Short mmCIF file of C-alpha atoms in Angstrom, two decimals:
data_model
loop_
_atom_site.label_atom_id
_atom_site.label_comp_id
_atom_site.label_asym_id
_atom_site.label_seq_id
_atom_site.Cartn_x
_atom_site.Cartn_y
_atom_site.Cartn_z
CA MET A 1 27.57 49.63 8.24
CA SER A 2 24.40 51.50 8.07
CA ILE A 3 21.04 51.98 9.69
CA LYS A 4 18.08 53.08 7.61
CA LYS A 5 14.91 54.19 9.39
CA ARG A 6 11.38 54.47 8.07
CA TYR A 7 8.47 55.63 10.22
CA VAL A 8 5.29 53.55 9.76
CA LYS A 9 2.32 55.80 10.38
CA SER A 10 -0.20 52.96 10.69
CA THR A 11 1.66 51.32 13.60
CA GLY A 12 3.46 54.31 15.11
CA LYS A 13 6.66 52.29 14.97
CA THR A 14 9.88 52.72 13.04
CA LYS A 15 11.26 50.07 10.70
CA CYS A 16 15.03 49.99 11.05
CA THR A 17 17.22 48.16 8.57
CA PHE A 18 20.64 47.27 9.96
CA ARG A 19 23.49 46.27 7.63
CA LEU A 20 26.90 44.89 8.56
CA PRO A 21 29.28 45.10 5.58
CA LYS A 22 31.45 42.23 4.44
CA GLN A 23 34.56 44.20 5.49
CA ALA A 24 33.43 44.12 9.14
CA ALA A 25 33.04 40.34 9.15
CA PRO A 26 34.71 38.95 6.01
CA ASN A 27 34.73 35.30 7.09
CA ALA A 28 31.61 35.26 9.26
CA SER A 29 29.12 32.48 8.93
CA ALA A 30 26.56 33.93 11.37
CA VAL A 31 25.84 37.39 12.73
CA TYR A 32 23.22 38.35 15.30
CA ILE A 33 22.09 41.81 16.33
CA VAL A 34 21.86 41.97 20.10
CA GLY A 35 20.45 44.80 22.18
CA ASP A 36 17.76 46.35 24.34
CA PHE A 37 15.08 45.32 21.83
CA ASN A 38 15.73 41.58 22.38
CA LYS A 39 16.87 41.67 26.02
CA TRP A 40 20.49 41.17 24.93
CA ASP A 41 19.81 37.59 23.88
CA PRO A 42 22.76 36.67 21.60
CA LYS A 43 20.68 34.16 19.60
CA ALA A 44 17.32 35.97 19.38
CA THR A 45 17.78 38.02 16.21
CA PRO A 46 19.86 36.48 13.42
CA MET A 47 20.89 38.58 10.45
CA THR A 48 20.56 37.29 6.89
CA LYS A 49 23.76 36.87 4.90
CA LEU A 50 23.37 38.39 1.44
CA LYS A 51 25.12 37.30 -1.77
CA THR A 52 27.38 40.35 -1.40
CA GLY A 53 28.71 38.96 1.89
CA GLU A 54 27.05 41.60 4.01
CA PHE A 55 24.49 40.83 6.71
CA LYS A 56 21.08 42.49 7.02
CA VAL A 57 18.08 42.52 9.35
CA GLU A 58 14.96 44.68 9.60
CA LEU A 59 13.38 45.39 12.97
CA GLU A 60 10.22 47.28 13.87
CA LEU A 61 10.96 49.35 16.97
CA ASP A 62 8.84 51.63 19.14
CA SER A 63 9.35 55.23 18.03
CA GLY A 64 10.61 57.92 20.39
CA GLN A 65 13.19 55.72 22.10
CA ASP A 66 16.91 55.02 22.03
CA TYR A 67 18.11 51.42 21.82
CA GLN A 68 21.59 50.17 22.66
CA PHE A 69 22.92 47.32 20.53
CA ARG A 70 25.96 45.51 19.14
CA TYR A 71 26.63 42.87 16.50
CA CYS A 72 27.74 39.38 17.61
CA ILE A 73 29.83 37.70 14.92
CA ASP A 74 30.10 33.90 15.02
CA GLY A 75 29.32 33.95 18.74
CA GLU A 76 32.79 35.28 19.58
CA GLN A 77 33.46 38.76 18.22
CA TRP A 78 31.45 41.85 19.12
CA GLU A 79 31.29 44.85 16.81
CA ASN A 80 29.68 48.28 17.05
CA ASP A 81 27.91 49.96 14.16
CA TRP A 82 30.27 52.52 12.63
CA GLU A 83 27.33 54.74 11.69
CA ALA A 84 25.33 54.53 14.93
CA ASP A 85 23.49 57.61 16.17
CA ASN A 86 25.51 57.58 19.38
CA TYR A 87 27.74 55.42 21.60
CA VAL A 88 27.37 54.91 25.35
CA PRO A 89 29.42 52.98 27.90
CA ALA A 90 28.13 49.48 28.53
CA LYS A 91 26.83 48.94 32.06
CA SER A 92 28.96 45.96 33.03
CA LEU A 93 31.79 45.85 30.48
CA PRO A 94 34.63 48.23 29.61
CA VAL A 95 33.25 48.81 26.08
CA GLU A 96 30.78 51.11 24.37
CA ASN A 97 27.46 50.10 22.84
CA SER A 98 26.04 51.52 19.65
CA VAL A 99 22.80 53.49 19.95
CA VAL A 100 19.99 53.85 17.42
CA ALA A 101 17.50 56.67 18.09
CA VAL A 102 14.07 56.06 16.57
#
């Protein structure tokens, strides 16, 4: 897993590229990134499956903020990003959410 960030001076936002490796979801047919940036809507932000089997999405996020998120695999399995900037307890579940700081 990885998160690459690139600040865009013209917009004042940060482009974040999220990648979920094939090893994290070897048989997945669909993966969505779900978090603060899409109001935790499990169908709002699909990731593209690449020929390598990994999933990828690029988001433009407001700079200077932290965003909690998780990956939803085939609508059933939830996964954190192994390379997130931080992890925080979820508000209503006994799990942690990944955090990206932009």
